[in-house]
Amino acid sequence: MLGLSTRNVGDEWLRILDRASSGRPHNGFILEASPLPRPPITQLGPSHMEKRFFTVKLDKQSKEDALVNGDQEQYPYNSDGWRHPLVLYADGVLDEGNLGAIARSAYFLGVDAIVTPIRQSAPWSHIALKASAGAAEAIPIFAVNQAADFLAKSAREGWKIYASDAIAPQKSTPGSSTSSTSETNIVYAHAKSSKPVLDHHPVASHPTILMMGAEGSGLRNTLLNQAHYKIGIRAGRNVAAAGVDSLNVSVAASLLCFEVLKKPVVKEKSADQLF
């Protein structure tokens, strides 16, 4: 029914099976499948909150690649009637486990698509797919050739770009908050400023691209220069003693996606404010 063909083999195939599974346990079963669909795109296009879809512009691809990736340029997303789409761009993540973990968290939290560069990125291999717990096959994943060009073209279509970056520590005064809300250490700032932007809710205002950088080095300057805003996570303690000054990229992506997708809380006016 599914068009699958099977072949029973003997013990003499064990070495071949080991190579096919890259040395990982296979229990005598190997399934050969096409690669994960990963359409190449040049930009993100217009999105429509009411109609619940966003668009992309496809890049050139071979006939063989098109058979795997398809030619879809309009993708549905769940706006819940209040939010624009969120696309996560992971640049230069080299660990396949981290890449898969990012996909798992992104799917669970409600991110609408993931973009990774064609080069200088971990492959969407069986290791990444396993780490994603199947999420990588349930969320749109796109590939880009020129990241800076992709970001610039998407920005011209109305997408706002947020760069995950280190946030300088700030002293707080009694009764004040140095973060976007009083309950979080995740801070927004304008790209060219270190001054926090308070009560900021990205996807409630515009289609959003959240950029995550490589393990260790973070985002490249060419990409940081494309950002409209910065977003960062403040440490909850003095980290100098142990030398742990950042989070694993997959953990950071989870926290930032959760924050970006928060729905604004509508504050009811008190009786005194009504008159």
PDB file of C-alpha atoms in Angstrom:
ATOM      1  CA  MET A   1       0.000   0.000   0.000  1.00  0.00           C
ATOM      2  CA  LEU A   2       2.804   2.401   0.889  1.00  0.00           C
ATOM      3  CA  GLY A   3       4.945   1.388  -2.068  1.00  0.00           C
ATOM      4  CA  LEU A   4       7.714   0.018   0.135  1.00  0.00           C
ATOM      5  CA  SER A   5       9.947  -2.841  -0.949  1.00  0.00           C
ATOM      6  CA  THR A   6      11.671  -5.037   1.608  1.00  0.00           C
ATOM      7  CA  ARG A   7      14.683  -7.331   1.429  1.00  0.00           C
ATOM      8  CA  ASN A   8      15.695  -9.983   3.941  1.00  0.00           C
ATOM      9  CA  VAL A   9      19.447 -10.371   4.369  1.00  0.00           C
ATOM     10  CA  GLY A  10      21.731 -12.659   6.351  1.00  0.00           C
ATOM     11  CA  ASP A  11      24.518 -12.059   8.839  1.00  0.00           C
ATOM     12  CA  GLU A  12      26.943 -11.362   5.991  1.00  0.00           C
ATOM     13  CA  TRP A  13      25.204  -7.943   5.679  1.00  0.00           C
ATOM     14  CA  LEU A  14      25.938  -6.856   9.242  1.00  0.00           C
ATOM     15  CA  ARG A  15      28.964  -4.726   8.303  1.00  0.00           C
ATOM     16  CA  ILE A  16      26.953  -3.007   5.571  1.00  0.00           C
ATOM     17  CA  LEU A  17      24.109  -2.356   8.016  1.00  0.00           C
ATOM     18  CA  ASP A  18      26.598  -0.936  10.529  1.00  0.00           C
ATOM     19  CA  ARG A  19      27.967   1.457   7.912  1.00  0.00           C
ATOM     20  CA  ALA A  20      24.458   2.458   6.819  1.00  0.00           C
ATOM     21  CA  SER A  21      23.569   3.372  10.401  1.00  0.00           C
ATOM     22  CA  SER A  22      26.908   5.154  11.009  1.00  0.00           C
ATOM     23  CA  GLY A  23      27.732   2.640  13.699  1.00  0.00           C
ATOM     24  CA  ARG A  24      24.612   3.347  15.746  1.00  0.00           C
ATOM     25  CA  PRO A  25      22.385   0.478  16.998  1.00  0.00           C
ATOM     26  CA  HIS A  26      20.015  -0.774  14.273  1.00  0.00           C
ATOM     27  CA  ASN A  27      18.854  -4.172  15.603  1.00  0.00           C
ATOM     28  CA  GLY A  28      19.055  -5.606  12.106  1.00  0.00           C
ATOM     29  CA  PHE A  29      16.580  -3.154  10.555  1.00  0.00           C
ATOM     30  CA  ILE A  30      17.490  -0.343   8.146  1.00  0.00           C
ATOM     31  CA  LEU A  31      15.027   1.923   6.351  1.00  0.00           C
ATOM     32  CA  GLU A  32      16.358   3.897   3.409  1.00  0.00           C
ATOM     33  CA  ALA A  33      14.303   7.064   2.956  1.00  0.00           C
ATOM     34  CA  SER A  34      14.539  10.342   1.081  1.00  0.00           C
ATOM     35  CA  PRO A  35      16.131  13.314   2.858  1.00  0.00           C
ATOM     36  CA  LEU A  36      14.078  15.610   5.064  1.00  0.00           C
ATOM     37  CA  PRO A  37      12.252  18.193   2.914  1.00  0.00           C
ATOM     38  CA  ARG A  38      14.160  21.460   3.209  1.00  0.00           C
ATOM     39  CA  PRO A  39      13.006  23.894   0.504  1.00  0.00           C
ATOM     40  CA  PRO A  40      15.620  26.509  -0.452  1.00  0.00           C
ATOM     41  CA  ILE A  41      14.251  30.041  -0.114  1.00  0.00           C
ATOM     42  CA  THR A  42      15.565  33.526  -0.816  1.00  0.00           C
ATOM     43  CA  GLN A  43      13.219  35.407   1.512  1.00  0.00           C
ATOM     44  CA  LEU A  44      10.102  35.387   3.631  1.00  0.00           C
ATOM     45  CA  GLY A  45       7.180  37.162   2.011  1.00  0.00           C
ATOM     46  CA  PRO A  46       3.921  38.747   3.179  1.00  0.00           C
ATOM     47  CA  SER A  47       1.960  37.133   6.000  1.00  0.00           C
ATOM     48  CA  HIS A  48      -1.742  37.353   6.840  1.00  0.00           C
ATOM     49  CA  MET A  49      -2.873  37.019  10.439  1.00  0.00           C
ATOM     50  CA  GLU A  50      -6.580  36.801   9.589  1.00  0.00           C
ATOM     51  CA  LYS A  51      -6.074  34.197   6.847  1.00  0.00           C
ATOM     52  CA  ARG A  52      -3.419  32.430   8.953  1.00  0.00           C
ATOM     53  CA  PHE A  53      -0.616  31.973   6.473  1.00  0.00           C
ATOM     54  CA  PHE A  54       2.804  33.340   5.567  1.00  0.00           C
ATOM     55  CA  THR A  55       4.649  33.134   2.268  1.00  0.00           C
ATOM     56  CA  VAL A  56       8.175  32.402   1.074  1.00  0.00           C
ATOM     57  CA  LYS A  57      10.016  32.876  -2.198  1.00  0.00           C
ATOM     58  CA  LEU A  58      11.656  29.699  -3.425  1.00  0.00           C
ATOM     59  CA  ASP A  59      15.218  29.604  -4.675  1.00  0.00           C
ATOM     60  CA  LYS A  60      16.303  27.546  -7.681  1.00  0.00           C
ATOM     61  CA  GLN A  61      16.504  23.781  -7.182  1.00  0.00           C
ATOM     62  CA  SER A  62      17.110  20.723  -9.322  1.00  0.00           C
ATOM     63  CA  LYS A  63      14.295  18.424 -10.440  1.00  0.00           C
ATOM     64  CA  GLU A  64      15.509  15.782  -8.000  1.00  0.00           C
ATOM     65  CA  ASP A  65      15.486  18.245  -5.113  1.00  0.00           C
ATOM     66  CA  ALA A  66      12.062  19.523  -6.127  1.00  0.00           C
ATOM     67  CA  LEU A  67      10.694  15.985  -5.841  1.00  0.00           C
ATOM     68  CA  VAL A  68      11.736  15.975  -2.178  1.00  0.00           C
ATOM     69  CA  ASN A  69      11.144  19.642  -1.285  1.00  0.00           C
ATOM     70  CA  GLY A  70       8.095  20.435  -3.379  1.00  0.00           C
ATOM     71  CA  ASP A  71       7.222  23.895  -4.691  1.00  0.00           C
ATOM     72  CA  GLN A  72       4.957  25.206  -1.932  1.00  0.00           C
ATOM     73  CA  GLU A  73       5.246  28.963  -1.280  1.00  0.00           C
ATOM     74  CA  GLN A  74       2.344  29.498   1.122  1.00  0.00           C
ATOM     75  CA  TYR A  75       2.401  27.946   4.602  1.00  0.00           C
ATOM     76  CA  PRO A  76      -0.399  27.889   7.175  1.00  0.00           C
ATOM     77  CA  TYR A  77       0.196  28.851  10.783  1.00  0.00           C
ATOM     78  CA  ASN A  78      -2.018  29.183  13.837  1.00  0.00           C
ATOM     79  CA  SER A  79      -2.359  32.882  14.610  1.00  0.00           C
ATOM     80  CA  ASP A  80      -4.963  32.322  17.366  1.00  0.00           C
ATOM     81  CA  GLY A  81      -6.473  35.562  16.114  1.00  0.00           C
ATOM     82  CA  TRP A  82      -3.827  37.777  17.715  1.00  0.00           C
ATOM     83  CA  ARG A  83      -0.306  37.029  16.550  1.00  0.00           C
ATOM     84  CA  HIS A  84       1.937  37.230  13.513  1.00  0.00           C
ATOM     85  CA  PRO A  85       4.216  34.299  12.545  1.00  0.00           C
ATOM     86  CA  LEU A  86       7.519  33.557  14.268  1.00  0.00           C
ATOM     87  CA  VAL A  87      10.365  32.025  12.249  1.00  0.00           C
ATOM     88  CA  LEU A  88      13.515  30.804  13.996  1.00  0.00           C
ATOM     89  CA  TYR A  89      16.802  31.243  12.117  1.00  0.00           C
ATOM     90  CA  ALA A  90      19.607  29.071  13.531  1.00  0.00           C
ATOM     91  CA  ASP A  91      22.959  30.197  12.141  1.00  0.00           C
ATOM     92  CA  GLY A  92      26.056  28.029  12.331  1.00  0.00           C
ATOM     93  CA  VAL A  93      24.792  25.469  14.862  1.00  0.00           C
ATOM     94  CA  LEU A  94      27.289  22.653  14.349  1.00  0.00           C
ATOM     95  CA  ASP A  95      26.118  20.034  16.824  1.00  0.00           C
ATOM     96  CA  GLU A  96      23.426  17.767  15.374  1.00  0.00           C
ATOM     97  CA  GLY A  97      22.014  17.080  18.831  1.00  0.00           C
ATOM     98  CA  ASN A  98      21.626  20.800  19.491  1.00  0.00           C
ATOM     99  CA  LEU A  99      19.952  21.299  16.128  1.00  0.00           C
ATOM    100  CA  GLY A 100      17.448  18.542  16.818  1.00  0.00           C
ATOM    101  CA  ALA A 101      16.766  19.846  20.325  1.00  0.00           C
ATOM    102  CA  ILE A 102      16.088  23.306  18.879  1.00  0.00           C
ATOM    103  CA  ALA A 103      13.539  21.807  16.485  1.00  0.00           C
ATOM    104  CA  ARG A 104      11.849  19.905  19.298  1.00  0.00           C
ATOM    105  CA  SER A 105      11.479  22.999  21.471  1.00  0.00           C
ATOM    106  CA  ALA A 106      10.457  25.215  18.553  1.00  0.00           C
ATOM    107  CA  TYR A 107       7.684  22.846  17.531  1.00  0.00           C
ATOM    108  CA  PHE A 108       6.429  22.364  21.096  1.00  0.00           C
ATOM    109  CA  LEU A 109       6.335  26.099  21.839  1.00  0.00           C
ATOM    110  CA  GLY A 110       4.545  27.053  18.620  1.00  0.00           C
ATOM    111  CA  VAL A 111       7.292  28.426  16.348  1.00  0.00           C
ATOM    112  CA  ASP A 112       5.987  28.416  12.776  1.00  0.00           C
ATOM    113  CA  ALA A 113       9.144  27.500  10.810  1.00  0.00           C
ATOM    114  CA  ILE A 114      12.901  27.014  11.113  1.00  0.00           C
ATOM    115  CA  VAL A 115      15.575  28.302   8.730  1.00  0.00           C
ATOM    116  CA  THR A 116      19.184  27.118   8.587  1.00  0.00           C
ATOM    117  CA  PRO A 117      22.033  28.011   6.207  1.00  0.00           C
ATOM    118  CA  ILE A 118      23.080  25.598   3.465  1.00  0.00           C
ATOM    119  CA  ARG A 119      26.716  25.770   4.576  1.00  0.00           C
ATOM    120  CA  GLN A 120      28.382  25.980   7.995  1.00  0.00           C
ATOM    121  CA  SER A 121      25.542  24.208   9.758  1.00  0.00           C
ATOM    122  CA  ALA A 122      24.992  20.752  11.158  1.00  0.00           C
ATOM    123  CA  PRO A 123      23.078  18.512   8.743  1.00  0.00           C
ATOM    124  CA  TRP A 124      19.508  17.438   9.411  1.00  0.00           C
ATOM    125  CA  SER A 125      20.812  13.905   9.856  1.00  0.00           C
ATOM    126  CA  HIS A 126      19.324  10.914  11.630  1.00  0.00           C
ATOM    127  CA  ILE A 127      21.038  12.185  14.786  1.00  0.00           C
ATOM    128  CA  ALA A 128      19.287  15.564  14.553  1.00  0.00           C
ATOM    129  CA  LEU A 129      15.981  13.907  13.672  1.00  0.00           C
ATOM    130  CA  LYS A 130      16.201  11.602  16.681  1.00  0.00           C
ATOM    131  CA  ALA A 131      17.071  14.510  18.985  1.00  0.00           C
ATOM    132  CA  SER A 132      14.024  16.363  17.649  1.00  0.00           C
ATOM    133  CA  ALA A 133      11.753  13.471  18.728  1.00  0.00           C
ATOM    134  CA  GLY A 134      10.010  13.701  15.346  1.00  0.00           C
ATOM    135  CA  ALA A 135       9.392  17.452  15.525  1.00  0.00           C
ATOM    136  CA  ALA A 136      11.724  18.127  12.585  1.00  0.00           C
ATOM    137  CA  GLU A 137       9.297  16.231  10.355  1.00  0.00           C
ATOM    138  CA  ALA A 138       6.296  18.215  11.605  1.00  0.00           C
ATOM    139  CA  ILE A 139       7.535  21.821  11.261  1.00  0.00           C
ATOM    140  CA  PRO A 140       8.543  23.576   8.014  1.00  0.00           C
ATOM    141  CA  ILE A 141      12.337  23.754   7.658  1.00  0.00           C
ATOM    142  CA  PHE A 142      13.899  26.005   5.026  1.00  0.00           C
ATOM    143  CA  ALA A 143      17.449  26.435   3.717  1.00  0.00           C
ATOM    144  CA  VAL A 144      19.094  29.707   2.695  1.00  0.00           C
ATOM    145  CA  ASN A 145      22.229  30.266   0.641  1.00  0.00           C
ATOM    146  CA  GLN A 146      23.001  33.890   1.543  1.00  0.00           C
ATOM    147  CA  ALA A 147      21.856  34.584   5.097  1.00  0.00           C
ATOM    148  CA  ALA A 148      22.398  38.356   5.152  1.00  0.00           C
ATOM    149  CA  ASP A 149      20.607  38.755   1.827  1.00  0.00           C
ATOM    150  CA  PHE A 150      17.736  36.572   3.079  1.00  0.00           C
ATOM    151  CA  LEU A 151      17.335  38.749   6.162  1.00  0.00           C
ATOM    152  CA  ALA A 152      17.491  42.023   4.237  1.00  0.00           C
ATOM    153  CA  LYS A 153      14.877  40.911   1.699  1.00  0.00           C
ATOM    154  CA  SER A 154      12.591  39.573   4.424  1.00  0.00           C
ATOM    155  CA  ALA A 155      12.871  42.846   6.342  1.00  0.00           C
ATOM    156  CA  ARG A 156      11.684  44.729   3.263  1.00  0.00           C
ATOM    157  CA  GLU A 157       8.550  42.548   3.357  1.00  0.00           C
ATOM    158  CA  GLY A 158       7.781  43.724   6.893  1.00  0.00           C
ATOM    159  CA  TRP A 159       9.537  41.084   8.987  1.00  0.00           C
ATOM    160  CA  LYS A 160      11.303  42.393  12.098  1.00  0.00           C
ATOM    161  CA  ILE A 161      14.572  40.715  13.030  1.00  0.00           C
ATOM    162  CA  TYR A 162      15.610  39.938  16.604  1.00  0.00           C
ATOM    163  CA  ALA A 163      19.189  38.921  17.355  1.00  0.00           C
ATOM    164  CA  SER A 164      20.031  36.748  20.329  1.00  0.00           C
ATOM    165  CA  ASP A 165      22.920  38.590  21.924  1.00  0.00           C
ATOM    166  CA  ALA A 166      24.583  39.230  25.259  1.00  0.00           C
ATOM    167  CA  ILE A 167      22.827  41.896  27.303  1.00  0.00           C
ATOM    168  CA  ALA A 168      24.942  44.141  29.482  1.00  0.00           C
ATOM    169  CA  PRO A 169      24.061  43.828  33.178  1.00  0.00           C
ATOM    170  CA  GLN A 170      22.246  46.803  34.621  1.00  0.00           C
ATOM    171  CA  LYS A 171      21.747  47.896  38.184  1.00  0.00           C
ATOM    172  CA  SER A 172      18.167  47.918  39.329  1.00  0.00           C
ATOM    173  CA  THR A 173      16.673  50.347  41.769  1.00  0.00           C
ATOM    174  CA  PRO A 174      14.099  49.440  44.422  1.00  0.00           C
ATOM    175  CA  GLY A 175      10.639  49.196  42.925  1.00  0.00           C
ATOM    176  CA  SER A 176      11.879  49.119  39.326  1.00  0.00           C
ATOM    177  CA  SER A 177      12.487  46.365  36.799  1.00  0.00           C
ATOM    178  CA  THR A 178      15.392  46.080  34.363  1.00  0.00           C
ATOM    179  CA  SER A 179      13.639  43.498  32.217  1.00  0.00           C
ATOM    180  CA  SER A 180      10.780  43.490  29.762  1.00  0.00           C
ATOM    181  CA  THR A 181       8.437  42.410  32.549  1.00  0.00           C
ATOM    182  CA  SER A 182       8.863  42.090  36.289  1.00  0.00           C
ATOM    183  CA  GLU A 183       8.784  38.292  36.043  1.00  0.00           C
ATOM    184  CA  THR A 184      11.576  37.564  33.571  1.00  0.00           C
ATOM    185  CA  ASN A 185      15.272  38.132  33.019  1.00  0.00           C
ATOM    186  CA  ILE A 186      14.809  38.140  29.255  1.00  0.00           C
ATOM    187  CA  VAL A 187      15.499  41.624  27.967  1.00  0.00           C
ATOM    188  CA  TYR A 188      14.725  43.384  24.697  1.00  0.00           C
ATOM    189  CA  ALA A 189      16.770  46.321  23.408  1.00  0.00           C
ATOM    190  CA  HIS A 190      17.023  48.273  20.185  1.00  0.00           C
ATOM    191  CA  ALA A 191      19.781  46.954  17.936  1.00  0.00           C
ATOM    192  CA  LYS A 192      21.907  50.099  18.259  1.00  0.00           C
ATOM    193  CA  SER A 193      21.253  50.693  21.948  1.00  0.00           C
ATOM    194  CA  SER A 194      21.691  48.920  25.270  1.00  0.00           C
ATOM    195  CA  LYS A 195      18.649  50.594  26.802  1.00  0.00           C
ATOM    196  CA  PRO A 196      15.942  47.982  27.525  1.00  0.00           C
ATOM    197  CA  VAL A 197      12.642  48.140  25.647  1.00  0.00           C
ATOM    198  CA  LEU A 198       9.860  47.513  28.167  1.00  0.00           C
ATOM    199  CA  ASP A 199       6.501  45.808  27.657  1.00  0.00           C
ATOM    200  CA  HIS A 200       7.552  44.536  24.246  1.00  0.00           C
ATOM    201  CA  HIS A 201       5.577  41.800  22.479  1.00  0.00           C
ATOM    202  CA  PRO A 202       7.074  41.038  19.034  1.00  0.00           C
ATOM    203  CA  VAL A 203       4.564  38.697  17.399  1.00  0.00           C
ATOM    204  CA  ALA A 204       1.630  40.801  18.548  1.00  0.00           C
ATOM    205  CA  SER A 205       3.017  43.650  16.427  1.00  0.00           C
ATOM    206  CA  HIS A 206       4.754  42.179  13.367  1.00  0.00           C
ATOM    207  CA  PRO A 207       5.988  38.992  11.656  1.00  0.00           C
ATOM    208  CA  THR A 208       9.173  38.081  13.485  1.00  0.00           C
ATOM    209  CA  ILE A 209      12.497  36.383  12.777  1.00  0.00           C
ATOM    210  CA  LEU A 210      14.452  35.271  15.845  1.00  0.00           C
ATOM    211  CA  MET A 211      18.145  34.652  15.127  1.00  0.00           C
ATOM    212  CA  MET A 212      20.220  32.230  17.190  1.00  0.00           C
ATOM    213  CA  GLY A 213      23.988  32.033  16.724  1.00  0.00           C
ATOM    214  CA  ALA A 214      26.567  29.270  16.766  1.00  0.00           C
ATOM    215  CA  GLU A 215      27.774  27.493  19.868  1.00  0.00           C
ATOM    216  CA  GLY A 216      30.479  29.556  21.502  1.00  0.00           C
ATOM    217  CA  SER A 217      30.885  32.357  18.944  1.00  0.00           C
ATOM    218  CA  GLY A 218      27.254  33.475  18.665  1.00  0.00           C
ATOM    219  CA  LEU A 219      25.928  35.461  15.726  1.00  0.00           C
ATOM    220  CA  ARG A 220      28.211  36.859  13.049  1.00  0.00           C
ATOM    221  CA  ASN A 221      28.529  40.650  12.838  1.00  0.00           C
ATOM    222  CA  THR A 222      27.105  40.624   9.311  1.00  0.00           C
ATOM    223  CA  LEU A 223      23.901  39.174  10.744  1.00  0.00           C
ATOM    224  CA  LEU A 224      23.850  41.303  13.887  1.00  0.00           C
ATOM    225  CA  ASN A 225      23.903  44.349  11.626  1.00  0.00           C
ATOM    226  CA  GLN A 226      20.622  43.196  10.051  1.00  0.00           C
ATOM    227  CA  ALA A 227      18.755  43.140  13.367  1.00  0.00           C
ATOM    228  CA  HIS A 228      16.089  45.634  14.411  1.00  0.00           C
ATOM    229  CA  TYR A 229      16.199  44.469  18.045  1.00  0.00           C
ATOM    230  CA  LYS A 230      18.419  42.482  20.390  1.00  0.00           C
ATOM    231  CA  ILE A 231      17.122  39.962  22.891  1.00  0.00           C
ATOM    232  CA  GLY A 232      19.161  38.416  25.664  1.00  0.00           C
ATOM    233  CA  ILE A 233      18.975  36.452  28.893  1.00  0.00           C
ATOM    234  CA  ARG A 234      20.403  37.881  32.091  1.00  0.00           C
ATOM    235  CA  ALA A 235      22.135  35.510  34.465  1.00  0.00           C
ATOM    236  CA  GLY A 236      20.450  34.871  37.794  1.00  0.00           C
ATOM    237  CA  ARG A 237      23.728  34.985  39.705  1.00  0.00           C
ATOM    238  CA  ASN A 238      27.293  36.273  39.490  1.00  0.00           C
ATOM    239  CA  VAL A 239      28.710  33.901  36.880  1.00  0.00           C
ATOM    240  CA  ALA A 240      32.334  35.009  37.106  1.00  0.00           C
ATOM    241  CA  ALA A 241      33.270  32.495  39.799  1.00  0.00           C
ATOM    242  CA  ALA A 242      32.535  29.371  37.726  1.00  0.00           C
ATOM    243  CA  GLY A 243      33.103  30.917  34.301  1.00  0.00           C
ATOM    244  CA  VAL A 244      29.675  29.835  33.032  1.00  0.00           C
ATOM    245  CA  ASP A 245      28.536  32.969  31.234  1.00  0.00           C
ATOM    246  CA  SER A 246      25.969  31.618  28.765  1.00  0.00           C
ATOM    247  CA  LEU A 247      23.429  28.889  28.090  1.00  0.00           C
ATOM    248  CA  ASN A 248      23.527  25.994  25.662  1.00  0.00           C
ATOM    249  CA  VAL A 249      22.122  27.254  22.351  1.00  0.00           C
ATOM    250  CA  SER A 250      19.163  24.868  22.399  1.00  0.00           C
ATOM    251  CA  VAL A 251      18.231  25.899  25.944  1.00  0.00           C
ATOM    252  CA  ALA A 252      18.567  29.592  25.069  1.00  0.00           C
ATOM    253  CA  ALA A 253      16.425  29.105  21.968  1.00  0.00           C
ATOM    254  CA  SER A 254      13.698  27.496  24.085  1.00  0.00           C
ATOM    255  CA  LEU A 255      13.601  30.357  26.578  1.00  0.00           C
ATOM    256  CA  LEU A 256      13.654  33.051  23.914  1.00  0.00           C
ATOM    257  CA  CYS A 257      10.958  31.424  21.767  1.00  0.00           C
ATOM    258  CA  PHE A 258       8.748  31.073  24.836  1.00  0.00           C
ATOM    259  CA  GLU A 259       9.222  34.762  25.633  1.00  0.00           C
ATOM    260  CA  VAL A 260       8.699  36.017  22.080  1.00  0.00           C
ATOM    261  CA  LEU A 261       5.444  34.044  21.761  1.00  0.00           C
ATOM    262  CA  LYS A 262       3.937  35.420  24.960  1.00  0.00           C
ATOM    263  CA  LYS A 263       0.532  36.997  24.502  1.00  0.00           C
ATOM    264  CA  PRO A 264       0.229  40.532  25.879  1.00  0.00           C
ATOM    265  CA  VAL A 265      -1.785  40.774  29.063  1.00  0.00           C
ATOM    266  CA  VAL A 266      -4.586  43.302  28.791  1.00  0.00           C
ATOM    267  CA  LYS A 267      -4.688  45.242  32.034  1.00  0.00           C
ATOM    268  CA  GLU A 268      -8.162  46.165  33.217  1.00  0.00           C
ATOM    269  CA  LYS A 269      -8.638  49.737  34.307  1.00  0.00           C
ATOM    270  CA  SER A 270      -9.499  50.325  37.917  1.00  0.00           C
ATOM    271  CA  ALA A 271     -12.653  52.145  38.922  1.00  0.00           C
ATOM    272  CA  ASP A 272     -10.641  55.295  39.602  1.00  0.00           C
ATOM    273  CA  GLN A 273      -9.214  55.278  36.059  1.00  0.00           C
ATOM    274  CA  LEU A 274     -12.658  55.097  34.455  1.00  0.00           C
ATOM    275  CA  PHE A 275     -13.478  58.685  35.497  1.00  0.00           C
TER     276      PHE A 275
END
